[in-house]
Every structure is written in C-alpha cells, then in structure tokens.
Amino acid sequence: MKRLTLMFALTVMTGLLAIGQSYPPDFDAYAAKVLKTFNVPGISVAIVKDGKVVLAKGYGVKKLGAPDPVDSRTNFGIASNTKAFTATAIAILVEEGKLKWEGRVIDYLPWFQLSDPYVTREMTIRDLLVHRSGLSLGAGDLLWWPPSAYNRKEIARRLRFIPLSTSFRSAYAYDNVLYTVAGEVIEAVSGLRWEDFIKTRIVDKVGMTHSSVRHSDAAAMQGNVAVTHAKVNGKVVPITPFASDNTNPAGGINSNAEDMAKWMICQLDSGKLSDGSRLFSPRTTRQLWGLVTPMGTGNAPAQLAPLKTNFEGYALGFGVRDYRGMKLVSHTGGLPGYVSLVAMIPEIHAGVAVLTNMESSGAFYSIGYHALDYYLGQQFDWIGGFAWAEARGDSITAVAEANISVLRDPASKPSLPLEKYVGTYTDAWYCDVKIEQKNGGLAISMVPTAELSGALEHYQFDTFIAHWNDRELRADAFVTF
C-alpha cells in the first residue's frame, strides 16, 4: 500500500509538473474559434505559471482586411488594467514614506474638493482607488470622454460641482476620475508626472520594453500597434482610437503579450523582479489584493455556472472574488476598440492576460477562463456560454431601442416654438452647451467637447434625441429641456 501510495503521489506530481510547464492543448485552434465566434480581428495572449512564461503569442490580424498579423509584441490599449499600475505606484510611494494609505488627500493636494465638505476633508489616498467615494457610476466621465478641452488638473478641480449620489464609503460605484486625482497625488509627492513615474519606476524596472504609457501612442499608430475596431451600424469596422492623455492614470497604458507576462510574474511573486531585486515588498501585495469595497454576489446563469461567487469586491486597482474555490485577482479594461482582461490565481501561481482590438468581453473571458481551468483541472464550454451572454445582451438592447419608438407619443409637440430653445445653457461642472437653429430644426454643440455636436430630433414633449455627427461614438442621447 505504501508503494502504491508513493507511486500515485509521484504520478500526480509528474502530472502537475507537466501542467505547470505547459498550456492548454490545441490552444491555437481554441483561439481561432474565439476570433471567429466573437468576430474579433486580433488578440494577444500571455499565460504565466510558477514564475515562467508558458505562452506569449498573438492571433489574428492587427487590422480587419489586412494581412499584418498580431505577434507577441503588438501593442493594444489595456485601458483600465492601467489602474493596477497607478495603485502600485501609490504603494511604492507609501513604502518610501512619501504617502500614507490613510493620509488625507487634501494634505497632499490642498486644492482638492468634492461637493461634500465632510467627504473632502476625510477622503484618504486609499479611498481614491476603491470606488466608494459617493460619486455615481462613471460620474465625471463626460469631462474627458470624448476628449475635451480640459486638462488633467481642470478635470480634477471640476469634481467639486458634481453632487454625490450615495453617502461616503457606503456603496460601490466604479469611477475613473479619482484615478486621475491619484495621478496628481503621484506628481505632487514624487515631482514626476504620472507618465514619467510609471515609465521609470515600474515599466522599465519590470522590463516591459515594448510598452508605452500614453493613450496618444495608440492613436499615433506608429510601430507594432493593433488597430481599434468596433461594431458600427451592425458591422465590425476600424474606428478612431481614444487619443487624449488626460486620463492616462485611469487607462493610458499600451502593452502586449510579452510585457504583460512580465507584469503578472512580478505581481504573483510579490513584487520580485527578474534580477532578484524588488519593485515592492510582500506586505504591499497584501494591500493591493485585499478587498476593501464589497460588491454584490449571486447566482450565475446555467450557461455560465462556474461564475457563481461567494465573495466579490474591489481592492486597490484589482477586483477580487472566488473562482472554483480559490481567490481570483483580476481586472478588465475597455476603450473604444480595445478591451482586455488580466486574471491571476495566486494560490496556483498562474495568470493570464488577453488583449483584443474589438469590443467583445466574451472573447477575452472565453480565453481567460479556459486557460485558468487547465491549471485547475476543470473544463467548461466558455465560448458557448459567452456567445449566449452576448446574444442575450444584444436582444435586450434591441428591445430597449424598439421601446424608444413604441413608448413615444407621436402626437406630442414641443411646448415652445423651436427658436425659443436657442441659446447657451451653462452647467456648473461641465460648462456650456449651445443650441442653435439649423436646417429647419435644432442643433446641439457641447462646447468643451468638439466631437459632441449634432442634430436634435424631436422625440416627444420637450425631449429631443441628439444624433452626434461622429457616428463612431455610438452614444446618441436624450436631451430634455
């Protein structure tokens, strides 16, 4: 029995070693199926296990209809996966004694102000990173997307005019603007702009030699860069990438499979670098991965059953939750034409990063969970599950769009003659919006944001629909007087 037990143990160990040094079989075919199923031109995939890179590879093409392939060094915008870099930069400054996690933001940025004096006074450095300020979901995003005339400091200063929607630290609501404020904190205490700090103190030290730290680098489309794509009027086409550097601390990094593999290895090894030195200490890992803001949990649909969670929340630049009985540290990112996933299971020292040049979360999730399942000895039809989820989402959207017409009162008219709506309307946090008469109707121009101009179509009563001239925005909006 002892010999049988030993033989069994050796067999299991040999199997684990083999898994640890490999990646899922037929992965190339699986990736090709993902590209086809979700209509994605190209993806870049990095898989790491036990401190080693087991896969860093590109699939598909940089641009739809062009032959240039994605390779392991093709850059994609990683979008909000940048937030982990900003949180790590803050952690480095905490280790150096230049910041305190519980230090007040106003002690480092005396000009910082939110609409509530109490929240302004009590907000800490940690609060900037964990989405519990009381701002509503995406509050202030219109100050930077589409690109506006406001610089980074002005975006941060205008937050004082945005009302809070919940009490301080009582609810989770994802935001980008406070990561912009975190970038200002980094500059104030280090003397380096966010871009320079991230480049010299993190990117260069990790060895991410082919990555860049500015949105505008992707917009320049110079070098080995994937072209952004999105579905416009039902068809996947190349679109203009986001070009403004105002929100780099929230989403500005461009990277690739090779470099993201190095980043995950550093994170999974508690800040240890390839030369044996440290980017940060193990105690910082506990800070970065420690749940701060709880989020709701619940059952997953049968088509995605393994995604049922028992706990889920936001840490510092990372989300944390359970997955198949283990802690999953992850984040997603989204920009016009780029979406991404970074997912790590520290207990088995495994991580996967998936970067895409089309807006399909189904694509990156299908690959990410498929890779992690291999190391957990699990299998699931992720492609089928997320194809169902995307189809369901499209159906819900179609119903909502149809209801715009169904719920409309076609007999209603504006309460005033059109010329009475003409003028400049001023908002405290956003600034001026101009309404003019053009071509027998009304036109809108949101002054700080050049791309937000277009025609107003009467919907019902005193509500109109803004049809933006730039159709790539895919963001037509109701305008109510």
Coordinates of C-alpha atoms in Angstrom, one line a residue:
M1 CA 0.0 0.0 0.0
K2 CA 2.9 2.4 0.8
R3 CA 4.4 1.7 -2.5
L4 CA 1.1 2.2 -4.3
T5 CA 0.6 5.5 -2.4
L6 CA 4.1 6.6 -3.3
M7 CA 3.5 5.7 -7.0
F8 CA 0.2 7.5 -7.0
A9 CA 1.8 10.6 -5.4
L10 CA 4.6 10.6 -8.0
T11 CA 2.2 10.2 -10.8
V12 CA 0.1 13.1 -9.6
M13 CA 3.2 15.2 -9.1
T14 CA 4.5 14.4 -12.5
G15 CA 1.1 15.4 -14.0
L16 CA 1.2 18.7 -12.1
L17 CA 4.8 19.4 -13.2
A18 CA 3.7 18.7 -16.8
I19 CA 0.7 21.1 -16.5
G20 CA 2.9 23.7 -14.8
Q21 CA 5.3 23.8 -17.8
S22 CA 2.6 23.8 -20.5
Y23 CA -0.6 25.5 -21.6
P24 CA -3.9 24.0 -22.8
P25 CA -3.6 21.6 -25.7
D26 CA -5.0 22.8 -29.0
F27 CA -4.9 26.3 -27.7
D28 CA -4.2 27.8 -31.2
A29 CA -7.4 26.1 -32.5
Y30 CA -9.3 27.4 -29.5
A31 CA -8.1 30.9 -30.0
A32 CA -9.0 30.7 -33.7
K33 CA -12.5 29.6 -32.7
V34 CA -12.8 32.6 -30.3
L35 CA -11.8 35.0 -33.0
K36 CA -14.4 33.6 -35.4
T37 CA -17.2 33.3 -32.8
F38 CA -16.9 36.8 -31.4
N39 CA -15.9 38.5 -34.7
V40 CA -12.6 39.8 -33.3
P41 CA -9.8 40.7 -35.7
G42 CA -6.9 40.1 -33.4
I43 CA -5.9 39.1 -29.8
S44 CA -2.7 38.9 -27.8
V45 CA -2.4 36.3 -25.1
A46 CA 0.0 35.9 -22.2
I47 CA -0.1 32.9 -19.8
V48 CA 2.3 32.6 -16.8
K49 CA 2.7 29.7 -14.4
D50 CA 5.1 29.2 -11.5
G51 CA 7.2 32.3 -12.4
K52 CA 7.6 31.4 -16.0
V53 CA 6.1 32.5 -19.3
V54 CA 4.4 29.5 -20.9
L55 CA 2.7 31.4 -23.7
A56 CA 3.1 34.9 -25.2
K57 CA 1.6 35.0 -28.6
G58 CA -0.6 36.9 -31.0
Y59 CA -3.5 35.6 -33.0
G60 CA -5.4 37.1 -35.9
V61 CA -4.6 40.4 -37.6
K62 CA -3.9 44.0 -36.5
K63 CA -6.4 45.4 -38.9
L64 CA -9.5 43.7 -40.4
G65 CA -8.9 43.0 -44.1
A66 CA -5.2 43.5 -43.9
P67 CA -2.6 40.7 -43.7
D68 CA -0.3 42.1 -41.0
P69 CA -0.5 39.6 -38.1
V70 CA -0.7 40.2 -34.4
D71 CA 2.5 39.0 -32.7
S72 CA 3.8 38.8 -29.1
R73 CA 4.9 42.4 -29.2
T74 CA 1.9 44.0 -30.8
N75 CA 0.6 46.8 -28.6
F76 CA -3.0 47.1 -27.5
G77 CA -4.6 49.7 -25.2
I78 CA -5.0 47.8 -21.9
A79 CA -7.5 50.5 -20.7
S80 CA -8.5 50.2 -17.0
N81 CA -5.9 47.5 -16.4
T82 CA -3.7 50.6 -16.1
K83 CA -5.4 51.2 -12.7
A84 CA -3.2 48.4 -11.1
F85 CA -0.1 50.3 -12.2
T86 CA -1.4 53.5 -10.6
A87 CA -2.2 51.7 -7.4
T88 CA 1.3 50.1 -7.5
A89 CA 2.9 53.5 -7.9
I90 CA 1.0 54.8 -4.9
A91 CA 2.1 51.7 -2.9
I92 CA 5.8 52.3 -3.9
L93 CA 5.5 55.9 -2.5
V94 CA 3.9 54.5 0.7
E95 CA 6.8 52.2 1.1
E96 CA 9.2 55.2 0.7
G97 CA 7.3 57.1 3.4
K98 CA 6.1 59.8 1.0
L99 CA 2.5 58.8 1.3
K100 CA 0.2 57.1 3.8
W101 CA -2.7 54.9 2.8
E102 CA -4.9 56.6 5.4
G103 CA -3.4 60.0 4.7
R104 CA -5.9 62.6 3.7
V105 CA -5.9 63.7 0.0
I106 CA -6.1 67.4 1.0
D107 CA -2.8 67.0 2.9
Y108 CA -1.1 66.3 -0.5
L109 CA -3.4 68.3 -2.8
P110 CA -4.8 71.2 -0.8
W111 CA -6.9 72.3 -3.7
F112 CA -8.8 69.0 -4.0
Q113 CA -12.5 69.3 -3.3
L114 CA -15.7 67.3 -3.7
S115 CA -19.2 68.6 -3.4
D116 CA -19.5 67.5 0.3
P117 CA -17.1 69.2 2.7
Y118 CA -17.0 66.2 5.0
V119 CA -16.0 63.8 2.2
T120 CA -13.4 66.3 1.0
R121 CA -11.9 66.5 4.5
E122 CA -12.0 62.8 5.2
M123 CA -11.1 61.2 1.8
T124 CA -7.9 59.2 2.0
I125 CA -5.3 58.0 -0.5
R126 CA -6.9 54.6 -0.3
D127 CA -10.3 56.0 -1.0
L128 CA -9.1 57.3 -4.3
L129 CA -8.6 53.7 -5.6
V130 CA -11.6 51.7 -4.3
H131 CA -14.7 53.3 -5.9
R132 CA -16.6 54.2 -2.7
S133 CA -16.5 58.0 -2.7
G134 CA -20.2 58.5 -3.1
L135 CA -19.9 59.6 -6.8
S136 CA -22.3 57.8 -9.1
L137 CA -21.2 55.2 -11.7
G138 CA -19.0 56.9 -14.2
A139 CA -19.5 60.4 -12.7
G140 CA -17.4 63.0 -14.4
D141 CA -16.5 60.8 -17.4
L142 CA -18.0 63.4 -19.7
L143 CA -15.2 65.7 -18.7
W144 CA -12.7 63.5 -20.6
W145 CA -14.7 61.3 -23.0
P146 CA -15.0 62.1 -25.8
P147 CA -11.7 64.1 -25.5
S148 CA -12.5 67.6 -24.1
A149 CA -10.7 70.9 -23.9
Y150 CA -10.0 70.3 -20.1
N151 CA -6.5 69.3 -18.9
R152 CA -6.0 66.8 -16.1
K153 CA -6.0 69.3 -13.3
E154 CA -9.1 71.0 -14.5
I155 CA -10.9 67.7 -14.7
A156 CA -10.0 67.1 -11.1
R157 CA -10.9 70.6 -10.0
R158 CA -14.4 70.4 -11.5
L159 CA -15.3 67.4 -9.4
R160 CA -16.4 69.8 -6.7
F161 CA -19.5 70.6 -8.7
I162 CA -20.7 67.0 -9.1
P163 CA -23.3 66.0 -6.5
L164 CA -22.7 62.8 -4.6
S165 CA -25.3 60.1 -5.1
T166 CA -24.6 58.0 -2.0
S167 CA -23.1 58.5 1.4
F168 CA -19.3 58.3 1.7
R169 CA -17.9 54.7 1.8
S170 CA -21.4 53.2 1.8
A171 CA -21.6 51.8 -1.8
Y172 CA -19.5 50.6 -4.7
A173 CA -19.7 52.7 -7.9
Y174 CA -16.9 52.5 -10.5
D175 CA -15.3 55.7 -11.4
N176 CA -12.3 56.9 -13.5
V177 CA -11.9 60.5 -12.3
L178 CA -10.5 59.7 -8.9
Y179 CA -7.7 57.7 -10.5
T180 CA -6.9 60.9 -12.4
V181 CA -6.7 62.6 -9.0
A182 CA -4.4 59.7 -7.8
G183 CA -2.1 60.6 -10.7
E184 CA -2.0 64.2 -9.5
V185 CA -1.0 62.9 -6.0
I186 CA 1.8 60.9 -7.5
E187 CA 3.1 64.0 -9.2
A188 CA 2.8 66.2 -6.1
V189 CA 4.8 63.9 -3.9
S190 CA 7.3 62.5 -6.4
G191 CA 8.0 65.5 -8.6
L192 CA 7.4 63.3 -11.6
R193 CA 4.3 63.4 -13.9
W194 CA 2.3 60.2 -13.7
E195 CA 3.7 59.1 -17.2
D196 CA 7.3 59.6 -16.1
F197 CA 6.9 57.8 -12.8
I198 CA 5.1 54.8 -14.3
K199 CA 7.7 54.6 -17.1
T200 CA 10.9 54.9 -15.0
R201 CA 9.8 53.4 -11.7
I202 CA 7.6 50.5 -12.9
V203 CA 7.5 49.8 -16.6
D204 CA 11.3 50.0 -17.2
K205 CA 12.1 48.1 -14.0
V206 CA 9.7 45.2 -14.8
G207 CA 11.3 45.0 -18.2
M208 CA 8.2 46.0 -20.2
T209 CA 10.4 47.2 -23.0
H210 CA 7.8 47.4 -25.7
S211 CA 5.0 49.1 -23.7
S212 CA 4.0 52.8 -23.6
V213 CA 2.2 54.9 -21.1
R214 CA 0.0 57.3 -23.1
H215 CA -3.3 56.9 -24.9
S216 CA -1.9 59.1 -27.7
D217 CA 0.7 56.4 -28.6
A218 CA -2.0 54.1 -29.8
A219 CA -3.7 57.0 -31.6
A220 CA -0.4 57.7 -33.4
M221 CA -0.5 54.1 -34.8
Q222 CA 3.3 54.1 -35.2
G223 CA 5.2 50.8 -34.9
N224 CA 3.7 47.5 -33.9
V225 CA 0.2 48.6 -32.8
A226 CA -3.2 46.9 -33.2
V227 CA -5.9 48.9 -35.0
T228 CA -9.1 49.6 -32.9
H229 CA -12.3 48.1 -34.2
A230 CA -16.0 48.2 -33.1
K231 CA -19.4 47.3 -34.4
V232 CA -20.8 50.4 -36.1
N233 CA -24.3 50.1 -37.7
G234 CA -24.1 46.3 -37.2
K235 CA -20.7 45.9 -38.9
V236 CA -17.2 45.5 -37.4
V237 CA -15.0 48.3 -38.8
P238 CA -11.8 50.1 -37.9
I239 CA -12.5 53.1 -35.7
T240 CA -10.5 56.1 -34.4
P241 CA -8.7 55.2 -31.1
F242 CA -9.1 57.3 -28.0
A243 CA -6.4 60.0 -28.2
S244 CA -6.5 62.2 -25.1
D245 CA -3.8 61.8 -22.4
N246 CA -5.9 63.5 -19.7
T247 CA -6.9 60.2 -18.2
N248 CA -3.7 58.2 -18.6
P249 CA -3.7 57.3 -14.8
A250 CA -7.0 55.5 -15.3
G251 CA -6.4 53.8 -18.6
G252 CA -3.5 55.0 -20.7
I253 CA -1.0 52.1 -20.9
N254 CA -0.5 50.2 -24.2
S255 CA 1.1 46.8 -23.9
N256 CA 1.5 43.3 -25.4
A257 CA 1.7 39.7 -24.5
E258 CA 5.4 39.6 -23.7
D259 CA 5.3 42.6 -21.4
M260 CA 2.0 41.7 -19.7
A261 CA 3.6 38.3 -18.9
K262 CA 6.4 40.1 -17.0
W263 CA 3.9 42.3 -15.2
M264 CA 1.9 39.3 -14.0
I265 CA 5.0 37.4 -12.9
C266 CA 6.1 40.4 -10.8
Q267 CA 2.7 40.7 -9.2
L268 CA 2.4 36.9 -8.5
D269 CA 5.9 36.9 -6.9
S270 CA 5.0 39.8 -4.5
G271 CA 7.0 42.4 -6.4
K272 CA 10.1 40.4 -7.1
L273 CA 11.9 41.4 -10.3
S274 CA 13.9 39.2 -12.7
D275 CA 17.2 40.4 -11.3
G276 CA 16.2 39.4 -7.8
S277 CA 15.5 43.0 -6.6
R278 CA 12.0 44.1 -5.6
L279 CA 9.6 46.6 -7.1
F280 CA 7.6 46.4 -3.9
S281 CA 7.5 44.2 -0.7
P282 CA 5.2 41.3 0.0
R283 CA 3.3 43.4 2.5
T284 CA 2.3 45.7 -0.4
T285 CA 0.8 42.7 -2.2
R286 CA -1.5 42.2 0.7
Q287 CA -2.6 45.8 0.4
L288 CA -3.1 45.6 -3.4
W289 CA -5.1 42.4 -3.2
G290 CA -7.0 43.0 0.0
L291 CA -10.7 43.5 -0.5
V292 CA -11.8 47.0 0.6
T293 CA -15.2 47.7 -1.1
P294 CA -17.7 44.8 -1.2
M295 CA -19.8 44.2 -4.3
G296 CA -22.9 42.2 -4.8
T297 CA -22.7 38.4 -5.3
G298 CA -25.2 36.0 -6.6
N299 CA -26.0 33.0 -8.8
A300 CA -24.8 32.8 -12.4
P301 CA -26.9 31.6 -15.2
A302 CA -26.6 27.9 -16.1
Q303 CA -24.8 28.9 -19.3
L304 CA -22.0 30.4 -17.1
A305 CA -22.5 28.4 -13.9
P306 CA -18.8 28.4 -12.7
L307 CA -19.0 32.2 -12.3
K308 CA -21.2 31.9 -9.2
T309 CA -19.4 33.8 -6.4
N310 CA -19.4 33.7 -2.6
F311 CA -17.5 36.9 -2.3
E312 CA -16.6 39.7 -4.6
G313 CA -15.2 43.2 -4.1
Y314 CA -12.7 45.8 -5.2
A315 CA -9.2 46.0 -3.8
L316 CA -6.5 48.6 -4.9
G317 CA -6.6 48.6 -8.7
F318 CA -7.7 45.0 -8.8
G319 CA -11.0 43.2 -8.3
V320 CA -11.0 40.1 -6.1
R321 CA -13.5 37.2 -5.9
D322 CA -13.7 33.5 -5.6
Y323 CA -13.4 31.2 -8.6
R324 CA -13.7 27.4 -8.3
G325 CA -12.9 27.7 -4.6
M326 CA -9.8 29.9 -5.0
K327 CA -9.1 33.6 -4.9
L328 CA -9.1 35.3 -8.3
V329 CA -7.4 38.6 -8.6
S330 CA -8.4 40.3 -11.9
H331 CA -9.5 43.4 -13.8
T332 CA -10.9 44.2 -17.2
G333 CA -10.4 47.2 -19.4
G334 CA -12.4 48.9 -22.1
L335 CA -11.7 51.8 -24.6
P336 CA -13.2 52.5 -28.0
G337 CA -11.9 49.5 -30.0
Y338 CA -9.8 47.9 -27.2
V339 CA -10.9 45.6 -24.4
S340 CA -8.7 43.5 -22.1
L341 CA -8.5 41.1 -19.2
V342 CA -5.9 40.3 -16.6
A343 CA -6.7 37.4 -14.3
M344 CA -4.5 35.7 -11.7
I345 CA -4.9 32.9 -9.2
P346 CA -2.2 33.4 -6.6
E347 CA -2.7 30.0 -4.9
I348 CA -1.5 28.1 -8.0
H349 CA 0.8 30.9 -9.2
A350 CA -1.0 31.2 -12.6
G351 CA -2.1 34.2 -14.6
V352 CA -3.5 35.1 -18.0
A353 CA -3.7 38.4 -19.9
V354 CA -5.9 38.8 -23.0
L355 CA -5.8 41.9 -25.1
T356 CA -8.2 42.5 -28.0
N357 CA -8.7 45.0 -30.8
M358 CA -12.5 44.6 -30.8
E359 CA -15.1 45.3 -28.1
S360 CA -16.0 41.8 -27.1
S361 CA -15.8 40.8 -23.5
G362 CA -16.9 37.3 -24.5
A363 CA -13.6 36.9 -26.4
F364 CA -11.3 37.7 -23.5
Y365 CA -13.3 35.9 -20.9
S366 CA -13.5 32.7 -23.0
I367 CA -9.8 32.6 -23.4
G368 CA -9.0 33.7 -19.8
Y369 CA -11.2 31.2 -18.0
H370 CA -10.2 28.4 -20.5
A371 CA -6.5 28.9 -19.6
L372 CA -7.1 29.1 -15.9
D373 CA -9.3 26.0 -15.9
Y374 CA -6.5 24.0 -17.5
Y375 CA -4.3 24.5 -14.4
L376 CA -7.3 23.8 -12.1
G377 CA -8.1 20.5 -13.9
Q378 CA -11.5 21.8 -15.0
Q379 CA -13.4 22.1 -18.3
F380 CA -16.3 24.2 -19.4
D381 CA -17.8 25.5 -22.7
W382 CA -16.9 29.1 -22.2
I383 CA -17.2 30.0 -25.9
G384 CA -20.8 28.7 -25.9
G385 CA -21.6 30.4 -22.6
F386 CA -20.3 33.8 -23.5
A387 CA -21.8 33.6 -27.0
W388 CA -25.2 33.1 -25.3
A389 CA -24.5 36.0 -23.0
E390 CA -23.6 38.3 -25.9
A391 CA -26.6 37.3 -27.9
R392 CA -28.8 37.9 -24.8
G393 CA -27.3 41.3 -24.3
D394 CA -27.9 42.2 -28.0
S395 CA -31.5 41.1 -27.6
I396 CA -32.1 43.2 -24.5
T397 CA -30.5 46.2 -26.3
A398 CA -32.7 45.6 -29.4
V399 CA -35.9 45.6 -27.2
A400 CA -34.8 48.8 -25.4
E401 CA -34.2 50.5 -28.8
A402 CA -37.5 49.3 -30.1
N403 CA -39.2 50.7 -27.0
I404 CA -37.9 54.2 -27.8
S405 CA -40.4 54.2 -30.7
V406 CA -43.1 52.2 -29.0
L407 CA -43.2 54.4 -25.9
R408 CA -43.1 57.6 -27.9
D409 CA -46.2 59.8 -28.1
P410 CA -46.2 60.7 -31.8
A411 CA -48.9 63.4 -31.3
S412 CA -46.9 65.4 -28.8
K413 CA -45.3 68.6 -29.8
P414 CA -42.6 70.9 -28.2
S415 CA -44.2 73.3 -25.7
L416 CA -42.4 76.2 -27.3
P417 CA -41.5 77.4 -30.9
L418 CA -38.1 76.0 -31.8
E419 CA -36.4 79.4 -31.7
K420 CA -37.3 79.7 -28.0
Y421 CA -35.0 76.8 -27.2
V422 CA -32.0 78.5 -28.9
G423 CA -29.3 79.8 -26.5
T424 CA -26.3 78.8 -24.4
Y425 CA -27.0 76.6 -21.4
T426 CA -24.4 76.5 -18.6
D427 CA -23.7 73.7 -16.2
A428 CA -21.5 74.2 -13.2
W429 CA -19.4 71.0 -13.6
Y430 CA -19.5 70.6 -17.4
C431 CA -19.7 74.2 -18.7
D432 CA -21.5 75.4 -21.8
V433 CA -23.9 73.7 -24.2
K434 CA -25.1 75.6 -27.3
I435 CA -28.5 75.1 -29.0
E436 CA -28.9 76.6 -32.5
Q437 CA -31.4 76.5 -35.3
K438 CA -30.1 74.7 -38.4
N439 CA -31.7 73.3 -41.5
G440 CA -35.2 73.9 -40.2
G441 CA -34.5 72.1 -36.9
L442 CA -32.3 72.4 -33.8
A443 CA -28.6 71.5 -33.4
I444 CA -26.6 70.9 -30.2
S445 CA -22.9 71.7 -29.6
M446 CA -21.4 70.7 -26.2
V447 CA -18.7 73.4 -26.2
P448 CA -15.8 71.7 -24.2
T449 CA -16.2 68.5 -26.3
A450 CA -15.8 69.2 -30.0
E451 CA -17.0 65.7 -31.0
L452 CA -20.3 66.1 -29.2
S453 CA -22.1 68.1 -31.9
G454 CA -25.1 67.1 -34.0
A455 CA -28.7 67.4 -34.9
L456 CA -31.6 67.3 -32.4
E457 CA -34.6 65.2 -33.5
H458 CA -37.9 65.8 -31.6
Y459 CA -38.9 62.8 -29.6
Q460 CA -41.9 63.9 -27.5
F461 CA -42.9 66.9 -25.5
D462 CA -39.7 68.8 -24.5
T463 CA -37.4 65.8 -25.1
F464 CA -35.2 65.5 -28.2
I465 CA -32.7 62.9 -29.4
A466 CA -29.1 64.1 -30.1
H467 CA -27.7 62.4 -33.2
W468 CA -24.0 63.1 -33.0
N469 CA -22.2 63.8 -36.3
D470 CA -19.5 61.4 -35.4
R471 CA -21.3 58.0 -35.7
E472 CA -18.4 56.1 -34.3
L473 CA -19.4 57.4 -30.9
R474 CA -22.4 55.1 -30.8
A475 CA -23.8 57.3 -28.0
D476 CA -26.9 59.2 -29.2
A477 CA -28.6 60.7 -26.2
F478 CA -31.9 62.1 -24.9
V479 CA -31.9 65.9 -24.4
T480 CA -34.7 67.2 -22.2
F481 CA -35.4 70.9 -21.7

